[in-house]
PDB file of C-alpha atoms in Angstrom:
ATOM      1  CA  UNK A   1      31.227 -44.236 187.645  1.00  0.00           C
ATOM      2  CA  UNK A   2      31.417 -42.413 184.055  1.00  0.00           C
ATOM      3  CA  UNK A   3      29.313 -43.303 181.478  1.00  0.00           C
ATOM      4  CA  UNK A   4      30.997 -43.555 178.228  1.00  0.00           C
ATOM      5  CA  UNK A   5      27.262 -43.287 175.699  1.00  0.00           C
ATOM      6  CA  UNK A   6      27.738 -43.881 171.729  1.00  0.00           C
ATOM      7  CA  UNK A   7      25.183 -40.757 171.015  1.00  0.00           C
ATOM      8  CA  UNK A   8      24.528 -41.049 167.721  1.00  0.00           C
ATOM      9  CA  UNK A   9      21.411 -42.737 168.166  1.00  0.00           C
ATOM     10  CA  UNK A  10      19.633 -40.214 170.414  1.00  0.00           C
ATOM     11  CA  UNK A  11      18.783 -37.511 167.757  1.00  0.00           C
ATOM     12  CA  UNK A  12      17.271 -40.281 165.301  1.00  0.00           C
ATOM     13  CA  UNK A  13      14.707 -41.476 167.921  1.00  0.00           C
ATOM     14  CA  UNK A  14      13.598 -38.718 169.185  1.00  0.00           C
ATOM     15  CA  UNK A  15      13.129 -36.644 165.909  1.00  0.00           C
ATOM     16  CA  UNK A  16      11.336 -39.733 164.341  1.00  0.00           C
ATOM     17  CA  UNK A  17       7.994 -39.388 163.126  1.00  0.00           C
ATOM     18  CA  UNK A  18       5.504 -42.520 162.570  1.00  0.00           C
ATOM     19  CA  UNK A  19       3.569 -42.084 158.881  1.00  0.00           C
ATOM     20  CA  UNK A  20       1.248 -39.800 159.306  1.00  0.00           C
ATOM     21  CA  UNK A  21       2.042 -38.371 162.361  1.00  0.00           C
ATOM     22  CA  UNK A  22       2.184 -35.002 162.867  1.00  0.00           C
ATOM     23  CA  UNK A  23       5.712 -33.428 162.707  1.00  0.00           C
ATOM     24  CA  UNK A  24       6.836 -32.636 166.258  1.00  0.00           C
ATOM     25  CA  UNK A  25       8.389 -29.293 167.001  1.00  0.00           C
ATOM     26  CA  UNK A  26      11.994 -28.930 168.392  1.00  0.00           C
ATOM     27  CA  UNK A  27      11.119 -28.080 171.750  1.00  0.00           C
ATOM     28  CA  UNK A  28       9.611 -31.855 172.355  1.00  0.00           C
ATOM     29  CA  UNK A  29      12.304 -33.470 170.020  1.00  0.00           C
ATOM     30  CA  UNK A  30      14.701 -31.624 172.830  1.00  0.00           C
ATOM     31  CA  UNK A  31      12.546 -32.530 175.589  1.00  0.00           C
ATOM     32  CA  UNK A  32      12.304 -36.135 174.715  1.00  0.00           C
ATOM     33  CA  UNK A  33      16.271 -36.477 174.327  1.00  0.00           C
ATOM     34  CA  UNK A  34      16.904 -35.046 177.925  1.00  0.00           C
ATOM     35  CA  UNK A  35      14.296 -37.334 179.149  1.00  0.00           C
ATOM     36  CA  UNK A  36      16.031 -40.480 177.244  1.00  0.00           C
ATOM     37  CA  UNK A  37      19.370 -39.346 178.278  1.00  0.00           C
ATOM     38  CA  UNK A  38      18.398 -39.530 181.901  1.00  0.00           C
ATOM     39  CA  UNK A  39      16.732 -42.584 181.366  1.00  0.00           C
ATOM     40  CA  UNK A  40      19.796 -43.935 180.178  1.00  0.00           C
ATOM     41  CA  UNK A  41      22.034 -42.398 183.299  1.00  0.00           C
ATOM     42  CA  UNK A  42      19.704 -43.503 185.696  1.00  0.00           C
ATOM     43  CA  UNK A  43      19.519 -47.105 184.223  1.00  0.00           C
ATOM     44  CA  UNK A  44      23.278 -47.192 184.517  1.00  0.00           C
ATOM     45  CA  UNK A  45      24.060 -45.408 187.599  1.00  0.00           C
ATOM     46  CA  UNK A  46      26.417 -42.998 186.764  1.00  0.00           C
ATOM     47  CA  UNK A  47      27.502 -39.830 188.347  1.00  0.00           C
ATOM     48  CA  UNK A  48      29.385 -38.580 185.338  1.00  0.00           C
ATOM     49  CA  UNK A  49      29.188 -39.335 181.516  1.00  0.00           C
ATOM     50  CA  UNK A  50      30.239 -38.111 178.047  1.00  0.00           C
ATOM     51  CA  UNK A  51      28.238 -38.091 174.706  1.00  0.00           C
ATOM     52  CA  UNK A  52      30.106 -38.804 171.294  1.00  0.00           C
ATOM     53  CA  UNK A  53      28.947 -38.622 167.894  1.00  0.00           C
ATOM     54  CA  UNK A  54      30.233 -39.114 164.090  1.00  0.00           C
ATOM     55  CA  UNK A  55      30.481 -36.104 162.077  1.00  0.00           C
ATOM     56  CA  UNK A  56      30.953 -36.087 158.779  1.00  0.00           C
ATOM     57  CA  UNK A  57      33.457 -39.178 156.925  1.00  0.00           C
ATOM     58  CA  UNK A  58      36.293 -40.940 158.108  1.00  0.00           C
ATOM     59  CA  UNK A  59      39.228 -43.090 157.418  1.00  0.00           C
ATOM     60  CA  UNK A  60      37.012 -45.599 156.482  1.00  0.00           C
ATOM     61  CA  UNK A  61      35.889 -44.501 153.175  1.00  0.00           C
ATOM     62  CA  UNK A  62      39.530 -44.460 151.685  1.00  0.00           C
ATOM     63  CA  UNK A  63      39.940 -47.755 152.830  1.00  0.00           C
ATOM     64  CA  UNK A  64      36.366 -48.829 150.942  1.00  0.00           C
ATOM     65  CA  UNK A  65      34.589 -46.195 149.377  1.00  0.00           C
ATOM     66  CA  UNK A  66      31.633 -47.963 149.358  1.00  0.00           C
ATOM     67  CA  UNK A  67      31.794 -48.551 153.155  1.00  0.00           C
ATOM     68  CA  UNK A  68      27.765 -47.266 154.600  1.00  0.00           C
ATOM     69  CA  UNK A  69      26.993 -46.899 150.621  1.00  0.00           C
ATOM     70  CA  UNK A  70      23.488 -48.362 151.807  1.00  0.00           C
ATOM     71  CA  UNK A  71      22.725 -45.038 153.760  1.00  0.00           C
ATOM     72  CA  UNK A  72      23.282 -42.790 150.775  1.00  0.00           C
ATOM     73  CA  UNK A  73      20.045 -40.543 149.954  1.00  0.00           C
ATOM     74  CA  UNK A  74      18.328 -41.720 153.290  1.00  0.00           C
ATOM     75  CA  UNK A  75      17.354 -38.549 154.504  1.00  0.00           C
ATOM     76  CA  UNK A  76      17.776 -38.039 158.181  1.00  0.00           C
ATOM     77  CA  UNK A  77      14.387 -36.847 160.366  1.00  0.00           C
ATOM     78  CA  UNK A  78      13.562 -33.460 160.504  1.00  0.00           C
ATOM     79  CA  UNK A  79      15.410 -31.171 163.420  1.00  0.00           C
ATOM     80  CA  UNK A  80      18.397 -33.716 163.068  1.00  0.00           C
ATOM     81  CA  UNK A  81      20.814 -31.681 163.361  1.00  0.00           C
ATOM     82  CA  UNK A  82      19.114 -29.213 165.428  1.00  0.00           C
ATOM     83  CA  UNK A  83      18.836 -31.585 168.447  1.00  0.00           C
ATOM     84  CA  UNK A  84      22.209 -32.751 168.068  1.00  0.00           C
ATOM     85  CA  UNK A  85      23.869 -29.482 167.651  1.00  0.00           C
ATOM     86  CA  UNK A  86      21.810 -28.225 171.377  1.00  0.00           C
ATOM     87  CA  UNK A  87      23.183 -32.188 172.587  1.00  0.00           C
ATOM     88  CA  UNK A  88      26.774 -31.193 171.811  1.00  0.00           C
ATOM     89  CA  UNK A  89      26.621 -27.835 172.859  1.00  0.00           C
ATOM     90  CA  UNK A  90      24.701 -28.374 175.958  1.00  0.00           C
ATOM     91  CA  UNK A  91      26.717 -31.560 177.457  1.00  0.00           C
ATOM     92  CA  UNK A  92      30.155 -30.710 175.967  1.00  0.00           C
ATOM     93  CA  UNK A  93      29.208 -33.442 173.189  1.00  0.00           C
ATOM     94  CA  UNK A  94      32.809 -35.376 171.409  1.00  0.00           C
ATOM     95  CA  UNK A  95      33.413 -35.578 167.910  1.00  0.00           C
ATOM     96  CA  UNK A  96      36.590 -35.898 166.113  1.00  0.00           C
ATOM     97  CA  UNK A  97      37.550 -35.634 162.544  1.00  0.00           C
ATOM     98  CA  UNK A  98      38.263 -38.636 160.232  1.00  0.00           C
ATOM     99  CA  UNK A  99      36.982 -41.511 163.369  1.00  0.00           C
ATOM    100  CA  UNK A 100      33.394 -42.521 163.889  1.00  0.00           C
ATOM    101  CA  UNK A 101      31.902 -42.093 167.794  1.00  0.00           C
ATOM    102  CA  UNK A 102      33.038 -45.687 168.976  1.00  0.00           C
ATOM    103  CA  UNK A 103      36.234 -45.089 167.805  1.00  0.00           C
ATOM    104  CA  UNK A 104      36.638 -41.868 170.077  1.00  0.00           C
ATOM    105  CA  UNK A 105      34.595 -43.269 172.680  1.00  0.00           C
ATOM    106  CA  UNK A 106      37.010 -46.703 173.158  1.00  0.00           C
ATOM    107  CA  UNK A 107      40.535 -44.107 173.276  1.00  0.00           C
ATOM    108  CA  UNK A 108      38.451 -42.471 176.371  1.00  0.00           C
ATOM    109  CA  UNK A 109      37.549 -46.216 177.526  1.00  0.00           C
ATOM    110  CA  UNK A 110      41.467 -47.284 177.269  1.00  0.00           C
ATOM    111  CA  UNK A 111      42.490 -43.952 179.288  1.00  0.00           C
ATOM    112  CA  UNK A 112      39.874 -44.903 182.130  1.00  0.00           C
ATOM    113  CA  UNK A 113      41.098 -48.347 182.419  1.00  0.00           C
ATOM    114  CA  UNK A 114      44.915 -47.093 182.348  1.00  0.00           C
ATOM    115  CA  UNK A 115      44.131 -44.845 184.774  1.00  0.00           C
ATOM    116  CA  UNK A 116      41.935 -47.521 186.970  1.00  0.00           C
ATOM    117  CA  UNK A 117      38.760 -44.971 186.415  1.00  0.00           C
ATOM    118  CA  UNK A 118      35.067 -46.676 187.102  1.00  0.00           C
ATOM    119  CA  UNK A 119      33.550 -46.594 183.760  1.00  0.00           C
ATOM    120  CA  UNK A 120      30.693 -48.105 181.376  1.00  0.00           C
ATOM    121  CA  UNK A 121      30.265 -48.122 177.553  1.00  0.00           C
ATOM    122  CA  UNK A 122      26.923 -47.396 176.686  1.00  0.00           C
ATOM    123  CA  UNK A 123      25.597 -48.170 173.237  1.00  0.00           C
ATOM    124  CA  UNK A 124      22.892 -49.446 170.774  1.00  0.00           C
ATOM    125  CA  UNK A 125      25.926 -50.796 168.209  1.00  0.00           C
ATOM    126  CA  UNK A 126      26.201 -53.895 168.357  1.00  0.00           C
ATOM    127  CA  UNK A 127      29.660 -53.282 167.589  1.00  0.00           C
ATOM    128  CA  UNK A 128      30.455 -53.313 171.784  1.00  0.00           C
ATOM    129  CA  UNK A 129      31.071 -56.615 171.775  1.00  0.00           C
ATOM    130  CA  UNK A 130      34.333 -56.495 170.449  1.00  0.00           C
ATOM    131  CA  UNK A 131      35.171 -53.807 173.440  1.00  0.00           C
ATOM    132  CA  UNK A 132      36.801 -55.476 176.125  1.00  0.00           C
ATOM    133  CA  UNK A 133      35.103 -53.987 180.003  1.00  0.00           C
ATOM    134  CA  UNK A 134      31.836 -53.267 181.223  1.00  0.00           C
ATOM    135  CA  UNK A 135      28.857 -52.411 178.682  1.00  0.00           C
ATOM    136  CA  UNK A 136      25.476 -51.584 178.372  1.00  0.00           C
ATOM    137  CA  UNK A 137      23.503 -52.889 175.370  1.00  0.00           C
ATOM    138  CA  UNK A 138      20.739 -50.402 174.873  1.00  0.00           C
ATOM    139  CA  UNK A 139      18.454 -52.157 172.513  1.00  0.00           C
ATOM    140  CA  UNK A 140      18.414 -55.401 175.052  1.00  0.00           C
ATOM    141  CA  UNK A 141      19.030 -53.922 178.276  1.00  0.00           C
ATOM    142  CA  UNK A 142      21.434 -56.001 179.250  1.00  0.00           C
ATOM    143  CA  UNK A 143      24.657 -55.127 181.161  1.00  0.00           C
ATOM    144  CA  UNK A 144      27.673 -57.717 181.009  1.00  0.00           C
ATOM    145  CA  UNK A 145      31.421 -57.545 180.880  1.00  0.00           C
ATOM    146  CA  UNK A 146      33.284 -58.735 177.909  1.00  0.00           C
ATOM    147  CA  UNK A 147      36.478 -60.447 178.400  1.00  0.00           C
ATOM    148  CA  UNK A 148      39.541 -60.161 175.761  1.00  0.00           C
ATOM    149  CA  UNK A 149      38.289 -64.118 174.473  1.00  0.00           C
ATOM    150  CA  UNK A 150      34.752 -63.153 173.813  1.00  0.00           C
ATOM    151  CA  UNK A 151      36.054 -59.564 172.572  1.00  0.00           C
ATOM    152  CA  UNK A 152      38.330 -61.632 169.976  1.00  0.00           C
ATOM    153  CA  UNK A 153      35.675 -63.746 168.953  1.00  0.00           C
ATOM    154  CA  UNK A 154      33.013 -61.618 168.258  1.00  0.00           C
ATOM    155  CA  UNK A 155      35.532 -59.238 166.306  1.00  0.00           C
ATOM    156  CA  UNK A 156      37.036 -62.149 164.131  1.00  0.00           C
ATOM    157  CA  UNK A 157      33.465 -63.746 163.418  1.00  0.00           C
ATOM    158  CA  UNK A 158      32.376 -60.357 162.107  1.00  0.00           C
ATOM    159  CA  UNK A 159      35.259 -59.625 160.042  1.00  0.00           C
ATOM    160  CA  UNK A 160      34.000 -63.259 158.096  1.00  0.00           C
ATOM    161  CA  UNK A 161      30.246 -62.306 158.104  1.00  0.00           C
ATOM    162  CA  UNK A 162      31.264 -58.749 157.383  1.00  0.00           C
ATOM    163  CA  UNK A 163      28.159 -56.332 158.497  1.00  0.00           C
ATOM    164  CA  UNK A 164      25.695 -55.397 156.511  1.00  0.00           C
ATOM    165  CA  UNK A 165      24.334 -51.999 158.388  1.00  0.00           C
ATOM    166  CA  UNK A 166      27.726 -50.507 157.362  1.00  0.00           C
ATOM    167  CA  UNK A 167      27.488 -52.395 153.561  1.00  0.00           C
ATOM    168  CA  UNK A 168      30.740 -54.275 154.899  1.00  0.00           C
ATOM    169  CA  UNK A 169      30.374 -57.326 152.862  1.00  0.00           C
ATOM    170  CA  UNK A 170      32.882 -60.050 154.341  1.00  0.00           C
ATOM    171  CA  UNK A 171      33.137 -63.617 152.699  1.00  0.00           C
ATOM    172  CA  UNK A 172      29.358 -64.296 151.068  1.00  0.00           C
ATOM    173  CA  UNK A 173      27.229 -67.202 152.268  1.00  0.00           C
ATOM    174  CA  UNK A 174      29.034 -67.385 155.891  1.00  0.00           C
ATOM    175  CA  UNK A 175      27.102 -66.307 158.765  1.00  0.00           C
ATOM    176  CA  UNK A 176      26.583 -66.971 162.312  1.00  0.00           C
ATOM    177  CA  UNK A 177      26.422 -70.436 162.255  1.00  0.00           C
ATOM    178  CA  UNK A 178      29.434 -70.711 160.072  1.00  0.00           C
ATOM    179  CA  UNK A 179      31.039 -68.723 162.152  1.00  0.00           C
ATOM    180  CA  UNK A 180      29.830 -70.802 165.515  1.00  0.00           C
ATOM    181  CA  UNK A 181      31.082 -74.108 163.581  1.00  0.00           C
ATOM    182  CA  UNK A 182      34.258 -72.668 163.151  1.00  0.00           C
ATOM    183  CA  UNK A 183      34.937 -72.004 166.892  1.00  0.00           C
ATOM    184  CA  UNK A 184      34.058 -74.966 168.115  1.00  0.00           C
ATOM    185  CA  UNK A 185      36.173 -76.213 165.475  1.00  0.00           C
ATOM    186  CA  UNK A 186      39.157 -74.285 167.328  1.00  0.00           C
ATOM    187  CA  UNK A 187      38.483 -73.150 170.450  1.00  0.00           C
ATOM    188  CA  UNK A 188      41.968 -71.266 170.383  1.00  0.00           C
ATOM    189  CA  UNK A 189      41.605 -67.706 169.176  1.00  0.00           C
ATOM    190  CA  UNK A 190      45.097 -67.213 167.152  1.00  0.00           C
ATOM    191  CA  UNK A 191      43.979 -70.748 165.137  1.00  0.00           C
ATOM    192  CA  UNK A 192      40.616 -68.959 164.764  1.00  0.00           C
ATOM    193  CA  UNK A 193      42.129 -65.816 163.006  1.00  0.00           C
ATOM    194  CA  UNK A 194      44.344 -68.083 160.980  1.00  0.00           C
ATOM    195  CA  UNK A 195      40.643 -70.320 160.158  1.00  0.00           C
ATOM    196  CA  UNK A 196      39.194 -66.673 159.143  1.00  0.00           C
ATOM    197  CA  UNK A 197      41.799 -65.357 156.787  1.00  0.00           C
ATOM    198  CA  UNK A 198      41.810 -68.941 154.921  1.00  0.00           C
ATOM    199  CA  UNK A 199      38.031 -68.530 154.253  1.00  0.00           C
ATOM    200  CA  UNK A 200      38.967 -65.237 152.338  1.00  0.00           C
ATOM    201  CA  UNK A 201      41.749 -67.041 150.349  1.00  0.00           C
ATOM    202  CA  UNK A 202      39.996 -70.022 150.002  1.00  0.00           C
ATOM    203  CA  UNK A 203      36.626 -67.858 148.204  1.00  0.00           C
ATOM    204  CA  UNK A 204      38.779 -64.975 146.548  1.00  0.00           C
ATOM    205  CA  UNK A 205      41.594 -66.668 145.564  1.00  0.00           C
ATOM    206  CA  UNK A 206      44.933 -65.199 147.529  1.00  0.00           C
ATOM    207  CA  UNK A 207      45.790 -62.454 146.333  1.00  0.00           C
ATOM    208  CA  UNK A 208      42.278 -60.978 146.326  1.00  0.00           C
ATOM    209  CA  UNK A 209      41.742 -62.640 149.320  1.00  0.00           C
ATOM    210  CA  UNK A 210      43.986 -61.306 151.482  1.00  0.00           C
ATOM    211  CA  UNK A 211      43.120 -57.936 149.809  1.00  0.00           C
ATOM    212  CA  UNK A 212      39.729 -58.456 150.973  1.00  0.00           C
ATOM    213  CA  UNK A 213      40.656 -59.651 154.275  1.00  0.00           C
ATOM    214  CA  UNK A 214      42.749 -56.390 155.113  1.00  0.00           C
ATOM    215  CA  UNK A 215      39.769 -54.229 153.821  1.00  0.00           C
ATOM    216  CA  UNK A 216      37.224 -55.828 155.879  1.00  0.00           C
ATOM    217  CA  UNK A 217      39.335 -56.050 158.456  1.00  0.00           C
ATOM    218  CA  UNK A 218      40.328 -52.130 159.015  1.00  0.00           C
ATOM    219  CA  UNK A 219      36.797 -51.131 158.262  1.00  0.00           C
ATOM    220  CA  UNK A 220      36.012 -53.287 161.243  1.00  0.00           C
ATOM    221  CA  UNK A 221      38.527 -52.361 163.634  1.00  0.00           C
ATOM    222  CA  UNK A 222      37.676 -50.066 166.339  1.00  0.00           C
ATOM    223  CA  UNK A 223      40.296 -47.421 166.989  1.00  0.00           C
ATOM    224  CA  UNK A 224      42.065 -47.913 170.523  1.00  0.00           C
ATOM    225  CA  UNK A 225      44.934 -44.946 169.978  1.00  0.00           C
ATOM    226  CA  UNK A 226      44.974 -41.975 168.406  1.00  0.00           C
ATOM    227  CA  UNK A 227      48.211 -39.573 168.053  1.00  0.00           C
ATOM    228  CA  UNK A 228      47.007 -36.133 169.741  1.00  0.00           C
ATOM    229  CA  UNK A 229      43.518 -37.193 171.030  1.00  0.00           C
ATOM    230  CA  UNK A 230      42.415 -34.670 173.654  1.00  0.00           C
ATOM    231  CA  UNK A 231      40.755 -35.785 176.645  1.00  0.00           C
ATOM    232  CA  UNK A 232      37.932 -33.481 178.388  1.00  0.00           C
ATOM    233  CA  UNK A 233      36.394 -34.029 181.770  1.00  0.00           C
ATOM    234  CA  UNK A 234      32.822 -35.596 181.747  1.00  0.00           C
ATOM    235  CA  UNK A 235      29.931 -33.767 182.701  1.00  0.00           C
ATOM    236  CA  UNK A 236      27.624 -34.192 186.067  1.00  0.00           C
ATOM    237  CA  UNK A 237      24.534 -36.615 185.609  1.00  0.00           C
ATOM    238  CA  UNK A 238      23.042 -33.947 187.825  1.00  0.00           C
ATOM    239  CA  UNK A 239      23.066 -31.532 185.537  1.00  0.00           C
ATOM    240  CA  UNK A 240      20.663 -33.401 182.963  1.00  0.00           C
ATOM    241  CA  UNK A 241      18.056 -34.400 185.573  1.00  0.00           C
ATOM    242  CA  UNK A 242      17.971 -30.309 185.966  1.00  0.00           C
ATOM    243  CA  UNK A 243      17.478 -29.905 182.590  1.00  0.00           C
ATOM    244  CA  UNK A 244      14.701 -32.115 182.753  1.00  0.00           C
ATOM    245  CA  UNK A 245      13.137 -30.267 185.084  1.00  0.00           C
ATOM    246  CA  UNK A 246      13.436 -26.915 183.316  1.00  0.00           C
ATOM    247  CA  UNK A 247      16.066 -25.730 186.363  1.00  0.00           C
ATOM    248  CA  UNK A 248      18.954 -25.520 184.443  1.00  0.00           C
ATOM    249  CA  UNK A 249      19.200 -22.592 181.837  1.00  0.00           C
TER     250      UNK A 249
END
């Protein structure tokens, strides 16, 4: 099986320092992210996996320029980019220009299911839910498989509640159990997106509304295609554990 692991995360924990702790050098902010990634391979079982990351901006921003305005002038740890540079470099790490790591990382997900290839999407974003297959939720350790109903609903709820991580801002004062209410209410997903566009045209008005709507919504989306992706072959669990060990140069 191939793990599929949203990477961004790894350089952020393990270049982290508490207050007043002592700023660790690169060599155990390196050590600790082999260690974590094979903690992460062997709680998943893979043979093979691939690392992606986000890079610089994407489509997003023209859609909503604000979109992740929240982040601005939060400075990142120190030996960021250091540790994800020797990640990328070391385990053939993905990025692409203009998409954001889950967008690359569900094109490779829709190849392996074409393609009937054993796979799992490994992630702290909570954005996995809308990803139809077999995923890994890091921060709760907890493995399920999404089908395309729960995928829908998840997706559609958020586009309402919008997100605020990403300083997505959706339709104010309606959040998860607005958004529970309203599937019960339905309990038939195309009545459900027709439910979730009214909310925006019923707060905004319609033509902002559906203005709104359409931002929100592409914001949200996660990329399934993209014209002229290249695909490269994943890399050997075996050849972190090595690393790990101090075998592998």
């Amino acid at each position: 099986m191939i793990g599929l692991i949203d990477a961004d995360h790894i350089p952020y924990i393990v270049c982290y320092n508490s207050i007043g702790e002592p700023e660790k050098p690169l060599e155990d902010a390196i050590k600790q992210a082999n260690n974590d990634l094979q903690g992460l391979l062997n709680g998943t079982n893979v043979e093979e996996f691939l690392l992606f990351f986000t890079i610089g901006t994407n489509f997003r921003y023209e859609i909503y320029p604000e979109y992740k305005a929240n982040r601005i002038g939060k400075e990142k740890p120190p030996f960021f980019k250091e540790v994800r540079d020797y990640l990328i470099n070391e385990y053939r790490g993905i990025y692409k220009a203009n998409l954001e790591a889950d967008d690359v990382l569900n094109i490779y997900k829709n190849k392996y299911i074409a393609e009937q290839v054993s796979y799992i999407v490994i992630s702290t974003d909570k954005d996995i839910n809308n990803l139809v297959g077999l995923n890994y939720d890091i921060k709760n350790n907890v493995a399920r498989l999404v089908d395309q109903e729960y995928a829908d609903q998840y997706f559609w709820g958020s586009v309402i509640t919008g997100d605020t991580a990403d300083n997505i801002k959706g339709v104010p004062g309606k959040g998860p159990a607005f958004i529970k209410k309203l599937w019960e209410s339905t309990k038939e997903i195309n009545l459900f997106k027709s439910k979730v566009i009214c909310e925006y045209i019923n707060y905004f008005g319609e033509e902002v509304g559906i203005e709104e709507f359409y931002k929100n919504y592409k914001c949200l989306k996660i990329k399934d295609s993209y014209e002229g992706m290249e695909f490269i072959n994943p890399v050997k669990s075996t050849l972190v554990y090595a690393k790990t060990l101090g075998m592998a140069e």
